[in-house]
Each structure stands twice: as C-alpha cells, then as structure tokens.
mmCIF file of C-alpha atoms in Angstrom:
data_model
loop_
_atom_site.group_PDB
_atom_site.id
_atom_site.type_symbol
_atom_site.label_atom_id
_atom_site.label_comp_id
_atom_site.label_asym_id
_atom_site.label_seq_id
_atom_site.Cartn_x
_atom_site.Cartn_y
_atom_site.Cartn_z
ATOM 1 C CA MET A 2 0.000 0.000 0.000
ATOM 2 C CA ARG A 3 1.524 3.333 -1.007
ATOM 3 C CA ASP A 4 1.169 6.561 0.881
ATOM 4 C CA ALA A 5 -0.379 9.500 -0.920
ATOM 5 C CA PRO A 6 2.208 11.996 -2.179
ATOM 6 C CA ALA A 7 2.924 14.752 0.274
ATOM 7 C CA ARG A 8 1.710 18.228 -0.577
ATOM 8 C CA LYS A 9 3.732 21.264 0.316
ATOM 9 C CA GLY A 10 2.836 22.424 3.759
ATOM 10 C CA SER A 11 0.753 19.367 4.691
ATOM 11 C CA PRO A 12 2.283 16.964 7.190
ATOM 12 C CA LEU A 13 2.299 13.238 6.465
ATOM 13 C CA ILE A 14 0.220 11.295 8.914
ATOM 14 C CA ALA A 15 1.716 7.917 9.645
ATOM 15 C CA VAL A 16 -0.814 5.127 9.979
ATOM 16 C CA PRO A 17 0.283 2.522 12.514
ATOM 17 C CA PRO A 18 1.101 -0.801 10.822
ATOM 18 C CA GLN A 19 -1.404 -2.588 13.075
ATOM 19 C CA GLN A 20 -4.216 -0.442 11.656
ATOM 20 C CA VAL A 21 -3.130 -1.201 8.090
ATOM 21 C CA LEU A 22 -3.005 -4.904 8.933
ATOM 22 C CA ALA A 23 -6.405 -4.758 10.628
ATOM 23 C CA ALA A 24 -7.981 -2.984 7.653
ATOM 24 C CA GLU A 25 -6.552 -5.557 5.240
ATOM 25 C CA LEU A 26 -7.885 -8.504 7.264
ATOM 26 C CA VAL A 27 -11.364 -7.002 7.584
ATOM 27 C CA ARG A 28 -11.448 -6.088 3.883
ATOM 28 C CA ARG A 29 -10.401 -9.581 2.844
ATOM 29 C CA ALA A 30 -12.997 -11.255 5.062
ATOM 30 C CA GLU A 31 -15.711 -8.890 3.774
ATOM 31 C CA ASP A 32 -14.725 -9.591 0.150
ATOM 32 C CA GLU A 33 -14.983 -13.318 0.808
ATOM 33 C CA ARG A 34 -18.361 -12.932 2.528
ATOM 34 C CA ARG A 35 -19.666 -10.879 -0.397
ATOM 35 C CA LEU A 36 -18.475 -13.434 -2.946
ATOM 36 C CA ALA A 37 -19.950 -16.298 -0.903
ATOM 37 C CA ASN A 38 -23.321 -14.525 -0.776
ATOM 38 C CA GLU A 39 -23.178 -13.952 -4.532
ATOM 39 C CA ALA A 40 -22.298 -17.613 -5.090
ATOM 40 C CA ARG A 41 -25.277 -18.720 -2.970
ATOM 41 C CA SER A 42 -27.702 -16.464 -4.824
ATOM 42 C CA ALA A 43 -26.323 -17.364 -8.279
ATOM 43 C CA PRO A 44 -24.499 -20.710 -7.991
ATOM 44 C CA THR A 45 -22.512 -20.768 -11.220
ATOM 45 C CA VAL A 46 -19.122 -22.238 -12.078
ATOM 46 C CA ARG A 47 -17.757 -18.693 -12.338
ATOM 47 C CA ALA A 48 -19.075 -17.805 -8.865
ATOM 48 C CA ARG A 49 -17.531 -20.948 -7.345
ATOM 49 C CA THR A 50 -14.238 -20.218 -9.083
ATOM 50 C CA ARG A 51 -14.208 -16.634 -7.776
ATOM 51 C CA ILE A 52 -14.810 -17.733 -4.167
ATOM 52 C CA THR A 53 -12.139 -20.451 -4.453
ATOM 53 C CA GLU A 54 -9.627 -17.939 -5.828
ATOM 54 C CA CYS A 55 -10.534 -15.400 -3.138
ATOM 55 C CA ARG A 56 -10.067 -17.963 -0.369
ATOM 56 C CA ALA A 57 -6.713 -19.070 -1.777
ATOM 57 C CA GLY A 58 -5.518 -15.456 -2.057
ATOM 58 C CA ASN A 59 -6.741 -14.693 1.456
ATOM 59 C CA ALA A 60 -4.975 -17.776 2.803
ATOM 60 C CA ASP A 61 -1.728 -16.733 1.087
ATOM 61 C CA ALA A 62 -2.022 -13.237 2.555
ATOM 62 C CA LEU A 63 -2.768 -14.612 6.034
ATOM 63 C CA HIS A 64 0.182 -16.978 5.752
ATOM 64 C CA ALA A 65 2.454 -14.000 5.009
ATOM 65 C CA ILE A 66 0.963 -12.012 7.892
ATOM 66 C CA VAL A 67 1.478 -14.869 10.346
ATOM 67 C CA ALA A 68 5.050 -15.397 9.112
ATOM 68 C CA ARG A 69 5.819 -11.729 9.682
ATOM 69 C CA HIS A 70 3.771 -10.836 12.788
ATOM 70 C CA GLY A 71 2.593 -14.092 14.343
ATOM 71 C CA TRP A 72 -1.122 -14.716 14.798
ATOM 72 C CA PRO A 73 -3.055 -11.418 14.429
ATOM 73 C CA THR A 74 -4.408 -11.347 17.962
ATOM 74 C CA ALA A 75 -7.113 -9.074 19.294
ATOM 75 C CA THR A 76 -4.369 -7.269 21.215
ATOM 76 C CA LEU A 77 -2.391 -6.622 18.015
ATOM 77 C CA VAL A 78 -5.118 -5.746 15.478
ATOM 78 C CA GLY A 79 -8.339 -5.473 17.495
ATOM 79 C CA GLU A 80 -11.044 -8.076 17.940
ATOM 80 C CA PRO A 81 -12.910 -7.454 14.631
ATOM 81 C CA ALA A 82 -9.723 -7.924 12.586
ATOM 82 C CA SER A 83 -8.634 -10.927 14.652
ATOM 83 C CA THR A 84 -12.066 -12.472 14.044
ATOM 84 C CA ALA A 85 -11.682 -11.703 10.327
ATOM 85 C CA ALA A 86 -8.330 -13.542 10.386
ATOM 86 C CA LEU A 87 -10.050 -16.525 12.001
ATOM 87 C CA MET A 88 -12.726 -16.562 9.274
ATOM 88 C CA ILE A 89 -10.014 -16.477 6.614
ATOM 89 C CA LEU A 90 -8.167 -19.292 8.384
ATOM 90 C CA LEU A 91 -11.277 -21.466 8.635
ATOM 91 C CA HIS A 92 -11.679 -21.247 4.843
ATOM 92 C CA SER A 93 -8.013 -21.843 4.059
ATOM 93 C CA PRO A 94 -7.377 -24.934 1.930
ATOM 94 C CA ASP A 95 -4.178 -25.737 3.909
ATOM 95 C CA LEU A 96 -4.822 -27.971 6.942
ATOM 96 C CA GLY A 97 -1.157 -27.838 7.952
ATOM 97 C CA PHE A 98 -1.351 -24.045 8.174
ATOM 98 C CA GLN A 99 -4.619 -24.312 10.117
ATOM 99 C CA LEU A 100 -2.986 -26.673 12.623
ATOM 100 C CA THR A 101 -0.038 -24.317 13.076
ATOM 101 C CA CYS A 102 -2.381 -21.377 13.636
ATOM 102 C CA ARG A 103 -4.554 -23.439 16.000
ATOM 103 C CA ASP A 104 -1.530 -23.750 18.259
ATOM 104 C CA LEU A 105 -0.663 -20.049 17.926
ATOM 105 C CA ILE A 106 -4.252 -19.149 18.791
ATOM 106 C CA ALA A 107 -4.171 -21.472 21.824
ATOM 107 C CA GLU A 108 -1.074 -19.619 23.072
ATOM 108 C CA ALA A 109 -2.723 -16.248 22.465
ATOM 109 C CA VAL A 110 -5.845 -17.347 24.359
ATOM 110 C CA ALA A 111 -3.718 -18.575 27.268
ATOM 111 C CA ASP A 112 -1.967 -15.178 27.378
ATOM 112 C CA GLY A 113 -5.261 -13.265 27.168
ATOM 113 C CA ARG A 114 -4.444 -11.783 23.741
ATOM 114 C CA CYS A 115 -7.291 -13.521 21.905
ATOM 115 C CA PRO A 116 -10.870 -14.545 22.797
ATOM 116 C CA ALA A 117 -11.210 -18.202 23.835
ATOM 117 C CA VAL A 118 -14.004 -18.701 21.328
ATOM 118 C CA HIS A 119 -11.477 -18.276 18.505
ATOM 119 C CA HIS A 120 -9.645 -21.372 19.693
ATOM 120 C CA ALA A 121 -12.919 -23.279 20.007
ATOM 121 C CA TYR A 122 -13.739 -22.710 16.342
ATOM 122 C CA ILE A 123 -10.317 -23.607 14.944
ATOM 123 C CA ALA A 124 -9.863 -26.569 17.312
ATOM 124 C CA ASP A 125 -13.206 -28.043 16.217
ATOM 125 C CA HIS A 126 -12.470 -27.321 12.566
ATOM 126 C CA CYS A 127 -9.121 -29.117 12.712
ATOM 127 C CA ALA A 128 -10.564 -32.049 14.661
ATOM 128 C CA VAL A 129 -13.311 -32.584 12.075
ATOM 129 C CA GLU A 130 -10.831 -32.282 9.197
ATOM 130 C CA LEU A 131 -8.673 -34.934 10.904
ATOM 131 C CA SER A 132 -11.756 -37.204 11.368
ATOM 132 C CA GLN A 133 -11.562 -36.773 15.142
ATOM 133 C CA PRO A 134 -14.383 -35.798 17.502
ATOM 134 C CA GLN A 135 -14.717 -32.068 18.065
ATOM 135 C CA PHE A 136 -14.686 -30.458 21.518
ATOM 136 C CA TYR A 137 -17.250 -27.648 21.361
ATOM 137 C CA GLY A 138 -19.776 -28.694 18.733
ATOM 138 C CA THR A 139 -19.175 -25.677 16.509
ATOM 139 C CA ARG A 140 -19.029 -27.728 13.300
ATOM 140 C CA ILE A 141 -22.421 -28.775 11.960
ATOM 141 C CA ASP A 142 -22.840 -31.287 9.138
ATOM 142 C CA PRO A 143 -24.703 -29.335 6.422
ATOM 143 C CA GLY A 144 -26.336 -32.510 5.132
ATOM 144 C CA THR A 145 -27.889 -33.586 8.435
ATOM 145 C CA LEU A 146 -27.887 -30.316 10.434
ATOM 146 C CA PHE A 147 -26.454 -32.262 13.366
ATOM 147 C CA PRO A 148 -23.015 -31.630 14.813
ATOM 148 C CA TYR A 149 -20.123 -33.746 13.662
ATOM 149 C CA PRO A 150 -19.133 -36.214 16.431
ATOM 150 C CA ILE A 151 -18.306 -34.547 19.742
ATOM 151 C CA ARG A 152 -15.810 -35.784 22.325
ATOM 152 C CA HIS A 153 -17.631 -36.327 25.636
ATOM 153 C CA PRO A 154 -20.961 -34.908 24.440
ATOM 154 C CA GLU A 155 -22.396 -35.053 27.963
ATOM 155 C CA THR A 156 -20.153 -32.134 28.987
ATOM 156 C CA VAL A 157 -20.115 -30.142 25.735
ATOM 157 C CA ASP A 158 -22.290 -27.340 27.122
ATOM 158 C CA GLU A 159 -19.846 -26.805 30.002
ATOM 159 C CA ARG A 160 -16.969 -26.450 27.542
ATOM 160 C CA ARG A 161 -19.057 -24.165 25.331
ATOM 161 C CA HIS A 162 -19.901 -21.989 28.348
ATOM 162 C CA ASP A 163 -16.219 -21.781 29.306
ATOM 163 C CA VAL A 164 -15.375 -20.160 25.940
ATOM 164 C CA GLY A 165 -18.421 -17.900 25.746
ATOM 165 C CA LEU A 166 -20.713 -20.027 23.567
ATOM 166 C CA GLY A 167 -24.344 -20.727 24.379
ATOM 167 C CA PRO A 168 -25.847 -24.211 24.761
ATOM 168 C CA LEU A 169 -25.491 -26.508 21.769
ATOM 169 C CA ALA A 170 -29.265 -27.097 21.565
ATOM 170 C CA ASP A 171 -29.829 -23.345 21.137
ATOM 171 C CA HIS A 172 -27.198 -23.185 18.416
ATOM 172 C CA LEU A 173 -28.708 -26.136 16.555
ATOM 173 C CA ARG A 174 -32.165 -24.563 16.764
ATOM 174 C CA ALA A 175 -30.813 -21.329 15.287
ATOM 175 C CA VAL A 176 -28.974 -23.174 12.487
ATOM 176 C CA ARG A 177 -32.075 -25.161 11.571
ATOM 177 C CA LEU A 178 -34.288 -22.077 11.642
ATOM 178 C CA GLY A 179 -31.794 -20.245 9.441
ATOM 179 C CA VAL A 180 -31.771 -23.071 6.925
ATOM 180 C CA SER A 181 -35.560 -23.433 6.849
ATOM 181 C CA GLY A 182 -35.952 -19.657 6.569
ATOM 182 C CA ALA A 183 -33.530 -19.566 3.629
ATOM 183 C CA VAL A 184 -35.497 -22.090 1.573
#
C-alpha cells in the first residue's frame, strides 16, 4: 500500500502498521463474505471459481501475515480484525497451516491476547478435518444439520460456556431455523 504523495505544507500522517493490517484482514474477510453470498444467490461455475480464488488469495495473505507478525491477535489488530483472520483461516485450503495457527491461537488465548471462542472454532475445525471428535460442537454437518461427532458430548455445554458459547441445543435450533428460513 503506497502513501499518498505529500503536498507542500501538509504533514504526512503515519498510519500505525497494526491499523493497516487490521484494515486488510477485515477487507479480505468482507470480500470473501460478499463473494460467498453472490455464489449462494447465483451458484454458477464462475461464482464458485471466484470464491475459491478469493479464499486461496486470502490464505496466502494470512500466511504471510502470520510469518511476519505471528497470529493477528485481538491485542495486536483489534477483535474485529482478529475475528476476520479466524474466518479467513477457517476457509483456508491448507490444513497444515490451520494446525499451526490453532496452536498459535491457543497460546494467544492462554496469554489473554485472543478470545477463547477463537480457539474453540479452529480446534473443532481441525478435529473434524482430521476425522476426530470435536470439543465444542461448533461444526455442523450441512447434510444432516447435526453436529459432527463430539468428544464427551455429555459435557459439551460446560466447555461451550467456558469459551463464551451458548448451549449446543440453542445453536442447533438457530442453524435449523436459518436453513428453513432460507429455503
């Protein structure tokens, strides 16, 4: 990103790098959300290709950000941008990168630099991708509208509460209402 040319007599205002990083993450996540909405409303090969390309580009950009700055925590870039980074990560085609970031997010949560719910989402995502039971029930099978298998389902609501999520039954009700309302 290039700074605007300086005019005589007008001081340059330096934008902190964290703000630039935050703006990029939010913009990328919003672009992906827009393309996904377009693809749902007009499911064409071109729309699917655009969303796939966007997700790959976003993943590449996030990979570069993580290599340079570490995980973009809420402390570093603010909670909205850190959440945007999580959304980008969840749609990344690279499970190895997701696993690396899962561990970075766990460290950031332990240090209080990131919301615990961020780790819940990426931990469940990685578990499901590895054909293991998830911990928090955040991943729902779109074909059945039931959660993918959950480790110790009898205590899932306690774990969900610990990271700031509501009861699983409430979440499932909302998902099913959203799907039936969209049809």
